[in-house]
Coordinates of C-alpha atoms and ligand atoms in Angstrom, one line a residue:
M1 CA 3.4 -22.0 4.0
T2 CA 0.7 -22.5 6.6
A3 CA -1.4 -19.6 7.9
M4 CA -2.9 -20.2 11.3
A5 CA -6.2 -18.3 11.0
T6 CA -7.5 -19.7 14.2
K7 CA -4.6 -18.2 16.1
T8 CA -4.6 -14.8 14.4
P9 CA -8.1 -13.4 14.7
T10 CA -6.9 -10.0 13.6
V11 CA -6.2 -10.9 10.0
P12 CA -6.7 -7.8 7.9
A13 CA -9.2 -8.2 5.1
A14 CA -7.6 -8.3 1.6
T15 CA -8.9 -5.7 -0.8
N16 CA -9.1 -8.0 -3.8
G17 CA -11.5 -10.4 -2.2
A18 CA -8.7 -12.9 -1.4
V19 CA -7.5 -14.1 2.0
S20 CA -4.7 -12.2 3.5
R21 CA -1.9 -14.3 5.0
V22 CA -0.3 -13.8 8.4
E23 CA 3.0 -15.4 9.1
H24 CA 4.6 -15.3 12.5
A25 CA 8.0 -13.7 12.6
P26 CA 10.8 -15.8 14.0
A27 CA 12.2 -14.3 17.2
S28 CA 15.5 -13.8 15.4
W29 CA 13.9 -11.0 13.4
G30 CA 13.7 -8.9 16.5
L31 CA 10.0 -8.0 16.0
G32 CA 9.0 -9.5 19.3
D33 CA 8.1 -13.2 19.8
G34 CA 5.4 -14.3 17.5
A35 CA 4.7 -10.9 16.0
A36 CA 2.3 -11.2 13.1
I37 CA 3.4 -10.0 9.6
P38 CA 0.4 -9.7 7.3
W39 CA 1.1 -10.2 3.6
D40 CA -0.7 -11.0 0.5
Y41 CA -0.1 -12.2 -3.1
A42 CA 0.0 -9.5 -5.7
P43 CA -2.8 -9.9 -8.2
A44 CA -1.8 -12.0 -11.2
P45 CA -4.6 -11.4 -13.7
E46 CA -4.6 -13.4 -16.9
S47 CA -5.1 -11.1 -19.9
R48 CA -8.4 -11.4 -21.6
E49 CA -6.9 -10.1 -24.9
I50 CA -6.2 -13.6 -26.1
V51 CA -9.9 -14.2 -26.8
T52 CA -12.2 -12.2 -29.0
I53 CA -15.7 -12.5 -27.7
K54 CA -18.2 -11.6 -30.4
E55 CA -21.2 -9.5 -29.7
Q56 CA -23.5 -12.2 -31.1
Y57 CA -23.2 -15.9 -31.7
G58 CA -25.4 -18.0 -34.0
L59 CA -26.2 -21.7 -34.0
F60 CA -23.8 -24.1 -35.6
I61 CA -25.8 -26.3 -38.0
G62 CA -24.5 -28.1 -41.1
G63 CA -21.1 -26.3 -40.8
K64 CA -22.8 -22.9 -40.9
D65 CA -23.4 -20.1 -38.4
V66 CA -27.1 -19.5 -38.5
V67 CA -29.7 -17.4 -36.6
A68 CA -32.5 -19.1 -34.6
S69 CA -35.6 -19.9 -36.6
D70 CA -37.5 -17.2 -34.6
G71 CA -34.6 -14.8 -34.5
Q72 CA -34.5 -15.0 -30.6
T73 CA -31.3 -14.6 -28.6
F74 CA -30.3 -14.7 -25.0
A75 CA -27.5 -13.2 -23.0
T76 CA -24.7 -15.2 -21.4
V77 CA -23.3 -13.6 -18.3
N78 CA -19.9 -13.5 -16.6
P79 CA -20.7 -14.8 -13.1
A80 CA -17.8 -13.0 -11.6
T81 CA -19.0 -9.6 -12.7
E82 CA -22.7 -10.2 -13.5
E83 CA -22.1 -8.4 -16.9
P84 CA -23.3 -9.9 -20.1
L85 CA -20.6 -11.3 -22.3
A86 CA -22.5 -11.9 -25.5
Q87 CA -25.9 -12.6 -27.1
V88 CA -26.4 -16.1 -28.3
A89 CA -29.0 -17.5 -30.7
R90 CA -31.7 -19.3 -28.8
G91 CA -32.4 -22.5 -30.7
T92 CA -35.9 -23.8 -31.1
A93 CA -37.4 -27.2 -31.7
A94 CA -37.4 -26.4 -35.4
D95 CA -33.7 -25.6 -35.2
M96 CA -33.1 -28.9 -33.4
D97 CA -34.9 -30.7 -36.2
K98 CA -32.8 -28.9 -38.8
A99 CA -29.6 -29.9 -36.9
V100 CA -30.7 -33.5 -36.6
R101 CA -31.3 -33.6 -40.3
A102 CA -27.9 -32.1 -41.0
A103 CA -26.3 -34.7 -38.7
R104 CA -28.3 -37.5 -40.4
S105 CA -27.3 -36.4 -43.9
S106 CA -23.7 -36.1 -43.0
F107 CA -23.8 -39.5 -41.3
R108 CA -25.1 -41.2 -44.4
R109 CA -23.1 -39.3 -47.0
T110 CA -19.8 -38.8 -45.4
W111 CA -18.9 -39.7 -41.9
S112 CA -20.0 -43.3 -41.7
R113 CA -18.4 -44.0 -45.0
L114 CA -14.9 -42.8 -44.0
S115 CA -12.4 -45.3 -42.8
G116 CA -11.4 -45.2 -39.1
K117 CA -8.0 -43.9 -40.2
E118 CA -9.6 -41.0 -42.0
R119 CA -11.9 -40.2 -39.0
A120 CA -8.8 -40.4 -36.7
K121 CA -7.1 -37.7 -38.8
Y122 CA -9.9 -35.2 -38.1
L123 CA -9.9 -36.1 -34.4
F124 CA -6.1 -35.7 -34.1
R125 CA -6.4 -32.3 -35.9
I126 CA -9.1 -31.2 -33.4
A127 CA -6.9 -32.3 -30.5
R128 CA -4.0 -30.3 -31.9
L129 CA -6.1 -27.2 -32.4
L130 CA -7.4 -27.4 -28.9
Q131 CA -3.9 -27.4 -27.7
E132 CA -2.8 -24.6 -29.9
R133 CA -5.7 -22.5 -28.8
S134 CA -5.7 -23.7 -25.2
R135 CA -5.1 -20.3 -23.7
E136 CA -8.0 -18.8 -25.6
F137 CA -10.3 -21.6 -24.5
A138 CA -9.1 -21.3 -20.9
V139 CA -9.8 -17.6 -20.7
L140 CA -13.2 -17.9 -22.4
E141 CA -14.2 -20.8 -20.2
S142 CA -13.3 -19.0 -17.0
M143 CA -15.1 -15.9 -18.1
D144 CA -18.3 -17.7 -19.0
S145 CA -18.4 -20.3 -16.2
G146 CA -16.6 -18.6 -13.2
K147 CA -14.1 -21.3 -12.7
P148 CA -10.5 -20.2 -11.8
I149 CA -8.1 -19.8 -14.7
K150 CA -5.6 -22.2 -13.2
E151 CA -8.2 -24.9 -13.3
S152 CA -9.5 -24.2 -16.9
R153 CA -5.8 -23.8 -18.0
D154 CA -4.4 -26.9 -16.2
V155 CA -7.4 -29.3 -16.0
D156 CA -10.4 -28.6 -18.3
V157 CA -8.7 -27.6 -21.5
P158 CA -5.8 -30.1 -21.4
L159 CA -8.2 -32.9 -20.5
A160 CA -10.5 -32.0 -23.3
A161 CA -7.6 -32.2 -25.8
A162 CA -6.5 -35.5 -24.2
H163 CA -9.9 -37.0 -24.8
F164 CA -9.7 -36.2 -28.5
W165 CA -6.1 -37.6 -28.7
Y166 CA -7.3 -40.7 -26.9
Y167 CA -10.3 -41.5 -29.0
A168 CA -8.5 -40.5 -32.2
G169 CA -6.3 -43.5 -31.3
W170 CA -9.3 -45.8 -31.2
A171 CA -11.0 -44.7 -34.4
D172 CA -9.1 -47.1 -36.6
K173 CA -8.8 -49.9 -34.0
L174 CA -12.4 -50.7 -33.3
D175 CA -11.7 -54.3 -34.2
Y176 CA -9.2 -54.5 -31.4
A177 CA -11.5 -52.7 -28.9
F178 CA -14.2 -55.3 -29.6
P179 CA -12.4 -58.5 -30.7
G180 CA -14.5 -60.9 -32.7
R181 CA -17.3 -58.4 -33.3
V182 CA -18.0 -55.8 -35.8
A183 CA -18.6 -52.3 -34.3
R184 CA -21.1 -50.2 -36.2
P185 CA -21.9 -46.6 -35.4
L186 CA -25.4 -45.9 -34.0
G187 CA -26.1 -42.9 -36.2
V188 CA -27.0 -39.5 -34.8
A189 CA -26.2 -38.8 -31.2
A190 CA -28.1 -36.2 -29.2
Q191 CA -25.9 -34.8 -26.4
V192 CA -27.1 -32.5 -23.6
I193 CA -24.4 -31.2 -21.3
P194 CA -24.2 -29.1 -18.1
W195 CA -22.4 -25.9 -17.1
N196 CA -19.9 -27.2 -14.6
F197 CA -17.3 -28.4 -17.2
P198 CA -18.6 -27.0 -20.4
L199 CA -15.7 -27.8 -22.7
L200 CA -14.6 -31.0 -21.0
M201 CA -18.2 -32.5 -21.0
L202 CA -18.3 -31.6 -24.7
A203 CA -15.1 -33.5 -25.3
W204 CA -16.3 -36.5 -23.2
K205 CA -19.4 -36.7 -25.5
I206 CA -18.1 -35.7 -28.9
A207 CA -14.7 -37.5 -29.1
P208 CA -16.0 -41.1 -28.6
A209 CA -19.1 -40.5 -30.7
L210 CA -17.0 -39.3 -33.7
A211 CA -14.3 -41.9 -33.3
A212 CA -17.0 -44.6 -33.5
G213 CA -18.4 -43.1 -36.7
N214 CA -21.5 -41.2 -35.3
T215 CA -22.5 -37.6 -36.0
V216 CA -23.7 -35.3 -33.2
V217 CA -26.1 -32.6 -32.2
L218 CA -25.0 -31.0 -28.9
K219 CA -26.9 -28.7 -26.6
P220 CA -24.7 -26.8 -24.2
A221 CA -26.1 -25.4 -20.9
S222 CA -27.6 -21.9 -21.2
T223 CA -25.3 -20.3 -18.8
T224 CA -22.1 -21.6 -20.5
P225 CA -22.5 -21.8 -24.3
L226 CA -19.4 -19.9 -25.4
S227 CA -16.7 -22.6 -25.3
A228 CA -18.9 -24.9 -27.3
L229 CA -19.4 -22.2 -29.9
L230 CA -15.6 -21.6 -30.0
F231 CA -15.3 -25.3 -30.5
A232 CA -17.5 -24.9 -33.6
D233 CA -14.8 -22.7 -34.9
V234 CA -12.3 -25.4 -34.3
C235 CA -14.4 -27.8 -36.3
R236 CA -14.4 -25.4 -39.2
Q237 CA -10.6 -24.9 -38.8
A238 CA -10.1 -28.7 -38.8
D239 CA -12.2 -28.9 -42.1
L240 CA -14.6 -31.3 -40.4
P241 CA -17.2 -32.2 -43.0
P242 CA -20.3 -30.0 -42.4
G243 CA -23.0 -31.6 -40.2
V244 CA -20.7 -34.0 -38.4
V245 CA -20.9 -31.7 -35.3
N246 CA -23.8 -29.4 -34.8
I247 CA -24.1 -27.1 -31.7
V248 CA -27.5 -25.7 -30.8
P249 CA -27.8 -23.6 -27.6
G250 CA -31.2 -23.1 -26.2
P251 CA -33.3 -23.7 -23.1
G252 CA -34.1 -27.0 -21.4
E253 CA -37.3 -27.6 -23.4
V254 CA -35.2 -27.4 -26.6
G255 CA -33.0 -30.1 -25.1
M256 CA -36.1 -32.2 -24.7
A257 CA -37.1 -31.5 -28.3
L258 CA -33.6 -32.7 -29.3
I259 CA -33.7 -36.0 -27.4
S260 CA -37.2 -36.8 -28.5
N261 CA -36.6 -36.1 -32.2
P262 CA -37.3 -39.3 -34.1
G263 CA -34.1 -38.8 -36.2
V264 CA -31.9 -39.4 -33.1
D265 CA -30.4 -42.8 -32.4
K266 CA -28.5 -42.2 -29.2
V267 CA -29.0 -39.9 -26.3
A268 CA -26.2 -38.9 -23.8
F269 CA -27.0 -36.6 -20.9
T270 CA -25.0 -35.2 -18.1
G271 CA -26.8 -33.1 -15.5
S272 CA -29.2 -33.2 -12.5
T273 CA -31.0 -36.4 -11.5
E274 CA -34.3 -34.5 -11.8
I275 CA -33.8 -33.7 -15.5
G276 CA -32.2 -37.2 -16.0
R277 CA -35.5 -38.7 -15.0
K278 CA -37.4 -36.6 -17.5
I279 CA -34.9 -37.6 -20.3
F280 CA -35.4 -41.2 -19.3
Q281 CA -39.2 -40.8 -19.7
G282 CA -38.7 -38.9 -23.0
V283 CA -36.6 -41.8 -24.4
A284 CA -38.7 -44.6 -23.0
G285 CA -40.6 -46.6 -25.7
S286 CA -38.1 -45.7 -28.4
D287 CA -35.2 -47.8 -29.5
K288 CA -32.7 -44.9 -28.8
A289 CA -29.6 -45.9 -26.8
L290 CA -29.3 -43.9 -23.6
T291 CA -26.5 -43.0 -21.1
L292 CA -27.2 -40.8 -18.1
E293 CA -24.5 -39.2 -15.9
L294 CA -26.3 -37.6 -13.0
G295 CA -25.7 -36.2 -9.5
G296 CA -23.7 -37.5 -6.6
K297 CA -23.1 -37.2 -2.9
A298 CA -19.7 -38.8 -2.5
A299 CA -18.2 -40.0 0.7
N300 CA -14.5 -39.2 1.2
I301 CA -13.5 -41.7 4.0
V302 CA -10.4 -41.0 6.1
F303 CA -9.1 -43.8 8.3
D304 CA -7.0 -43.2 11.4
D305 CA -3.8 -44.6 9.7
A306 CA -4.1 -42.1 6.7
P307 CA -1.4 -39.6 6.1
L308 CA -3.4 -36.6 7.4
D309 CA -1.6 -33.8 5.6
Q310 CA -2.0 -35.6 2.3
A311 CA -5.6 -36.4 3.1
V312 CA -6.3 -32.7 3.8
E313 CA -5.1 -31.8 0.3
G314 CA -7.3 -34.5 -1.1
I315 CA -10.4 -33.4 0.9
V316 CA -9.8 -29.8 -0.2
N317 CA -9.4 -30.9 -3.8
G318 CA -12.4 -33.2 -3.5
I319 CA -14.9 -30.5 -2.5
Y320 CA -13.5 -27.0 -3.2
F321 CA -12.2 -27.8 -6.7
N322 CA -14.4 -26.0 -9.3
Q323 CA -16.3 -24.3 -6.4
G324 CA -17.7 -27.8 -5.5
E325 CA -19.7 -27.7 -8.7
V326 CA -18.7 -31.3 -9.5
C327 CA -21.0 -34.3 -9.8
C328 CA -18.4 -36.5 -8.1
A329 CA -17.4 -34.0 -5.4
G330 CA -16.4 -35.5 -2.1
S331 CA -19.1 -33.5 -0.3
R332 CA -19.4 -35.9 2.7
L333 CA -16.2 -36.3 4.7
L334 CA -16.3 -39.5 6.8
A335 CA -13.6 -39.2 9.4
Q336 CA -12.6 -42.0 11.8
E337 CA -13.6 -40.8 15.3
S338 CA -10.0 -41.1 16.7
I339 CA -8.6 -38.6 14.3
V340 CA -11.5 -36.3 13.7
E341 CA -10.2 -33.5 15.9
P342 CA -6.6 -33.1 14.4
L343 CA -8.1 -33.6 10.9
I344 CA -10.6 -30.8 11.3
E345 CA -8.0 -28.5 12.8
K346 CA -5.7 -29.1 9.9
L347 CA -8.6 -28.6 7.5
K348 CA -9.5 -25.3 9.0
D349 CA -5.9 -24.1 8.8
R350 CA -5.8 -25.1 5.2
L351 CA -9.2 -23.4 4.4
S352 CA -7.8 -20.2 5.7
T353 CA -5.2 -20.2 2.9
I354 CA -7.8 -20.8 0.1
R355 CA -8.1 -17.7 -2.1
V356 CA -11.6 -16.9 -3.3
G357 CA -12.0 -14.2 -6.0
D358 CA -11.5 -13.1 -9.6
P359 CA -11.5 -16.3 -11.8
L360 CA -9.0 -14.7 -14.1
D361 CA -6.4 -14.2 -11.3
K362 CA -3.8 -17.0 -11.5
N363 CA -3.7 -17.1 -7.7
T364 CA -7.4 -17.8 -7.3
D365 CA -8.4 -21.2 -5.9
V366 CA -12.1 -20.8 -5.8
G367 CA -13.8 -18.7 -8.4
A368 CA -17.4 -17.6 -8.9
I369 CA -20.5 -19.8 -8.6
N370 CA -21.9 -20.4 -12.1
S371 CA -25.2 -18.5 -11.8
R372 CA -27.4 -16.6 -9.4
S373 CA -29.8 -19.5 -9.1
Q374 CA -27.0 -21.9 -8.2
L375 CA -25.8 -19.4 -5.6
E376 CA -29.3 -19.2 -4.1
K377 CA -29.5 -23.0 -4.0
I378 CA -26.2 -23.2 -2.1
T379 CA -27.2 -20.4 0.3
E380 CA -30.5 -22.1 1.0
L381 CA -28.9 -25.4 1.8
V382 CA -26.3 -23.9 4.0
A383 CA -29.0 -22.1 5.9
A384 CA -30.8 -25.4 6.3
G385 CA -27.6 -27.0 7.6
R386 CA -27.4 -24.3 10.4
A387 CA -31.1 -24.5 11.1
E388 CA -30.9 -28.3 11.5
G389 CA -28.1 -27.9 14.1
A390 CA -24.8 -28.5 12.2
E391 CA -21.9 -26.3 13.2
M392 CA -20.6 -24.1 10.4
Y393 CA -17.0 -22.8 9.8
Q394 CA -16.0 -20.4 7.1
P395 CA -12.5 -18.9 6.8
A396 CA -12.2 -15.1 7.2
C397 CA -12.2 -13.7 3.7
D398 CA -13.8 -10.8 1.9
L399 CA -15.8 -11.6 -1.2
P400 CA -15.8 -9.3 -4.2
E401 CA -18.7 -6.9 -4.1
R402 CA -20.1 -8.0 -7.4
G403 CA -20.5 -11.5 -8.8
Y404 CA -21.8 -14.8 -7.5
F405 CA -19.3 -15.8 -4.8
F406 CA -19.5 -18.2 -1.8
R407 CA -17.1 -18.8 1.0
P408 CA -15.6 -22.3 1.3
T409 CA -17.7 -23.8 4.0
L410 CA -17.3 -26.7 6.5
F411 CA -20.0 -28.2 8.6
T412 CA -19.2 -30.4 11.6
N413 CA -21.7 -32.2 13.9
V414 CA -23.6 -33.3 10.8
A415 CA -26.2 -36.0 11.2
Q416 CA -27.0 -38.4 8.3
S417 CA -30.6 -37.1 8.3
H418 CA -29.5 -33.4 7.7
R419 CA -30.3 -32.1 4.2
I420 CA -26.6 -31.1 3.8
A421 CA -25.7 -34.8 4.2
R422 CA -28.3 -36.0 1.8
E423 CA -28.8 -33.5 -1.0
E424 CA -26.4 -32.6 -3.8
I425 CA -25.4 -29.0 -2.9
F426 CA -23.1 -28.5 -5.9
G427 CA -21.2 -25.8 -4.1
P428 CA -18.1 -25.4 -1.9
V429 CA -19.7 -26.9 1.2
L430 CA -18.3 -29.9 3.1
S431 CA -20.3 -31.9 5.6
V432 CA -18.2 -33.9 8.2
L433 CA -19.6 -37.1 9.7
T434 CA -17.7 -39.6 11.8
F435 CA -17.4 -43.4 12.0
R436 CA -15.7 -45.9 14.3
T437 CA -15.4 -49.1 12.3
P438 CA -14.9 -49.9 8.6
E439 CA -18.4 -51.5 8.6
E440 CA -19.9 -48.2 9.9
A441 CA -18.0 -46.3 7.2
V442 CA -19.4 -48.6 4.5
E443 CA -22.9 -48.3 5.9
K444 CA -22.8 -44.5 6.0
A445 CA -21.0 -44.0 2.7
N446 CA -23.6 -46.1 0.9
N447 CA -26.5 -44.5 2.7
T448 CA -27.4 -42.2 -0.2
P449 CA -29.6 -42.6 -3.3
Y450 CA -26.5 -41.6 -5.4
G451 CA -23.6 -43.8 -6.3
L452 CA -21.1 -41.9 -8.5
S453 CA -17.9 -41.8 -6.6
A454 CA -16.1 -42.3 -3.3
G455 CA -12.6 -41.8 -1.8
I456 CA -10.6 -43.9 0.7
W457 CA -7.6 -42.7 2.7
T458 CA -5.6 -45.3 4.5
D459 CA -2.0 -46.6 4.7
K460 CA -3.1 -50.2 4.1
G461 CA -3.5 -51.6 0.6
S462 CA -5.6 -54.5 2.0
R463 CA -8.1 -52.0 3.5
I464 CA -8.4 -50.1 0.3
L465 CA -9.3 -53.4 -1.5
H466 CA -11.7 -54.3 1.3
M467 CA -13.5 -51.0 1.1
V468 CA -13.5 -50.6 -2.7
K469 CA -15.5 -53.9 -3.0
R470 CA -18.1 -52.6 -0.7
M471 CA -18.6 -49.1 -2.1
K472 CA -21.7 -48.7 -4.2
A473 CA -20.0 -46.1 -6.4
G474 CA -18.9 -46.1 -10.0
V475 CA -15.5 -44.5 -9.3
V476 CA -13.5 -45.1 -6.1
W477 CA -10.3 -43.1 -5.6
A478 CA -7.7 -44.4 -3.1
N479 CA -5.4 -41.8 -1.4
T480 CA -6.4 -39.2 -4.0
F481 CA -9.6 -37.6 -5.2
N482 CA -11.1 -36.0 -8.4
R483 CA -8.5 -37.4 -10.7
F484 CA -9.6 -37.9 -14.3
D485 CA -8.1 -39.6 -17.3
P486 CA -9.5 -40.3 -20.7
T487 CA -8.5 -43.9 -20.5
S488 CA -10.5 -44.5 -17.4
P489 CA -14.3 -45.2 -17.4
F490 CA -16.5 -42.9 -15.3
G491 CA -20.2 -43.3 -14.4
G492 CA -22.6 -44.1 -11.7
Y493 CA -25.0 -46.5 -10.0
K494 CA -28.5 -45.9 -8.6
E495 CA -29.7 -42.3 -9.0
S496 CA -26.3 -41.2 -10.4
G497 CA -27.3 -42.8 -13.7
F498 CA -26.0 -45.5 -15.9
G499 CA -23.5 -46.1 -18.7
R500 CA -19.9 -45.2 -18.7
E501 CA -17.9 -42.4 -20.3
G502 CA -14.2 -42.6 -20.9
G503 CA -12.0 -45.5 -21.8
M504 CA -13.1 -48.3 -24.0
H505 CA -16.4 -48.4 -22.0
G506 CA -17.1 -44.9 -23.3
L507 CA -16.6 -46.1 -26.9
H508 CA -19.0 -49.0 -26.3
A509 CA -21.8 -46.6 -25.6
Y510 CA -21.5 -45.3 -29.2
V511 CA -21.5 -48.6 -31.2
R512 CA -23.7 -51.5 -32.0
L513 CA -21.9 -54.8 -31.9
E514 CA -22.6 -57.4 -34.6
D515 CA -21.4 -60.9 -35.1
R516 CA -18.8 -61.3 -37.8
Ligands
LIG601 P1 -29.9 -29.4 -15.4 O1 -29.9 -30.9 -15.2 O2 -31.2 -28.7 -15.5 O3 -29.1 -29.0 -16.7 C1 -28.2 -29.8 -17.4 C2 -28.5 -29.7 -18.9 O4 -29.8 -30.1 -19.2 C3 -28.5 -28.2 -19.4 O5 -28.0 -28.2 -20.7 C4 -30.0 -27.9 -19.4 O6 -30.3 -26.8 -20.2 C5 -30.6 -29.1 -19.9 N1 -32.0 -29.3 -19.6 C6 -32.7 -28.7 -18.6 N2 -34.0 -29.1 -18.6 C7 -34.1 -30.0 -19.6 C8 -35.1 -30.8 -20.1 N3 -36.3 -30.8 -19.6 N4 -34.9 -31.6 -21.1 C9 -33.6 -31.7 -21.7 N5 -32.6 -31.0 -21.2 C10 -32.8 -30.1 -20.2 O7 -29.0 -28.8 -14.2 P2 -29.2 -27.3 -13.7 O8 -28.4 -26.5 -14.5 O9 -30.6 -26.8 -13.5 O10 -28.6 -27.5 -12.2 C11 -29.5 -27.9 -11.2 C12 -28.9 -28.8 -10.3 O11 -28.5 -30.0 -11.0 C13 -27.6 -28.3 -9.7 O12 -27.8 -27.5 -8.6 C14 -26.8 -29.5 -9.4 O13 -27.2 -30.0 -8.1 C15 -27.3 -30.5 -10.4 N6 -26.3 -30.6 -11.5 C16 -25.6 -31.8 -11.6 C17 -24.7 -31.9 -12.6 C18 -23.9 -33.2 -12.7 O14 -23.0 -33.3 -13.5 N7 -24.3 -34.2 -11.9 C19 -24.4 -30.9 -13.6 C20 -25.3 -29.7 -13.5 C21 -26.1 -29.6 -12.5 P3 -30.3 -25.3 -19.7 O15 -29.0 -25.0 -19.2 O16 -30.8 -24.5 -20.8 O17 -31.3 -25.3 -18.5

């Protein structure tokens, strides 16, 4: 169903913060030609009963739930309501040291001594438990992060389980992954993850590390620690030997204490380029292995022979999925000049059907922004876009009175020099630029310090191949966007970092290869 917001300026506001729909009655209904019938979806809230949120969570070190060394805690907040969900132990540098020692001891005594087949059994068990408890994880993830339930239910949690299934399969086949070489684990992996895909980033990091025989200490982001702490429960349920996985929430400086701990052999970080630089400096001069997955400013390139309706879905999925809080988001739309007008018209129509609101409502497309500070950053960059002369479009929709919400936003007349075309906004904001020739598209797409992802929409296979070779991006999607699979490597160039996660490449980052 298509709602033509541009033709129906009198759309009544929905009470639940979502967009109301207006359908035009066929003349045969006798309501008068083109009479507008407003309607809306009934709310379809997911029950939060499935998950028990404790009042207080500890650190998970050596298989035990422990308080922070100084007894401090911090609150994690539901971004859709601004209400605290729980108090979480705030790890210290001393706690990180304790966790690294637990991981080291477990590496020496247990995990590195197990056969690949035995390690695989644990990983399969974890994958199965994630599937069995998927609804619980999905509800908790949506409450703690603000992402819509249909996304945590259909994307984050299934993909997290899929990563454990996939790497469980490799655990006893390392000889086949690296033929002619002996793959040895690195030791203790320090892993620092962001808030945009809390459970999925955990799975990207922990599954390959464990499959290859490493033990880990993971620091979740301070705004989204709960799914990692629920994962600690899964580790216990799976009878994972104590110390193989340690989870220590805490502020950024505690993340730094973790990565600079001398007991760490490998550092894996996902987050902003700014912090990535600091981590790089923190690791420099040591023999720690390092992978960095940082920011992006991806170009989504639409040629004039692309199927426009399909491209519109890909553009929407590329930038409004997860509120645009995605490192590989297609935040720059490059549209060929000859089709820019119909494309923008279709895009605006489609935007008017996007539902912004309660993350736990199964009809919600765009949930809450993860934190107040992220909302402020988006608001500031959108103001800069207007001030610099770009033209802003936002669909008519009421936002909930409380919570960190932002309307899906589209900017046209964007110049490459505008901040909204250069900086990672990490929000539901699309900047539209145009091009005339494939060469100009390549030039503009690569005109960014980042190099994480890109998208190409065209009917011609030869053009896809021509463009893919010229994109300075780690991942290039053709006639789709934001598709992830555990078998497929993911990572960037330039300021988007280095190293690959996913697939056999992801396994490579957690092993030392020796001659036979
Ligand atoms: P950060 O890069 O600061 O956070 C990512 C992780 O690093 C978090 O666990 C954070 O902990 C931790 N961290 C923060 N400072 C340090 C440090 N000095 N040493 C070690 N670890 C540290 O991202 P933000 O949350 O601040 O987001 C800021 C911007 O970064 C966003 O607006 C967005 O543009 C970008 N971003 C990009 C991501 C990506 O995947 N490319 C992911 C997240 C953000 P804590 O949560 O306690 O601060």
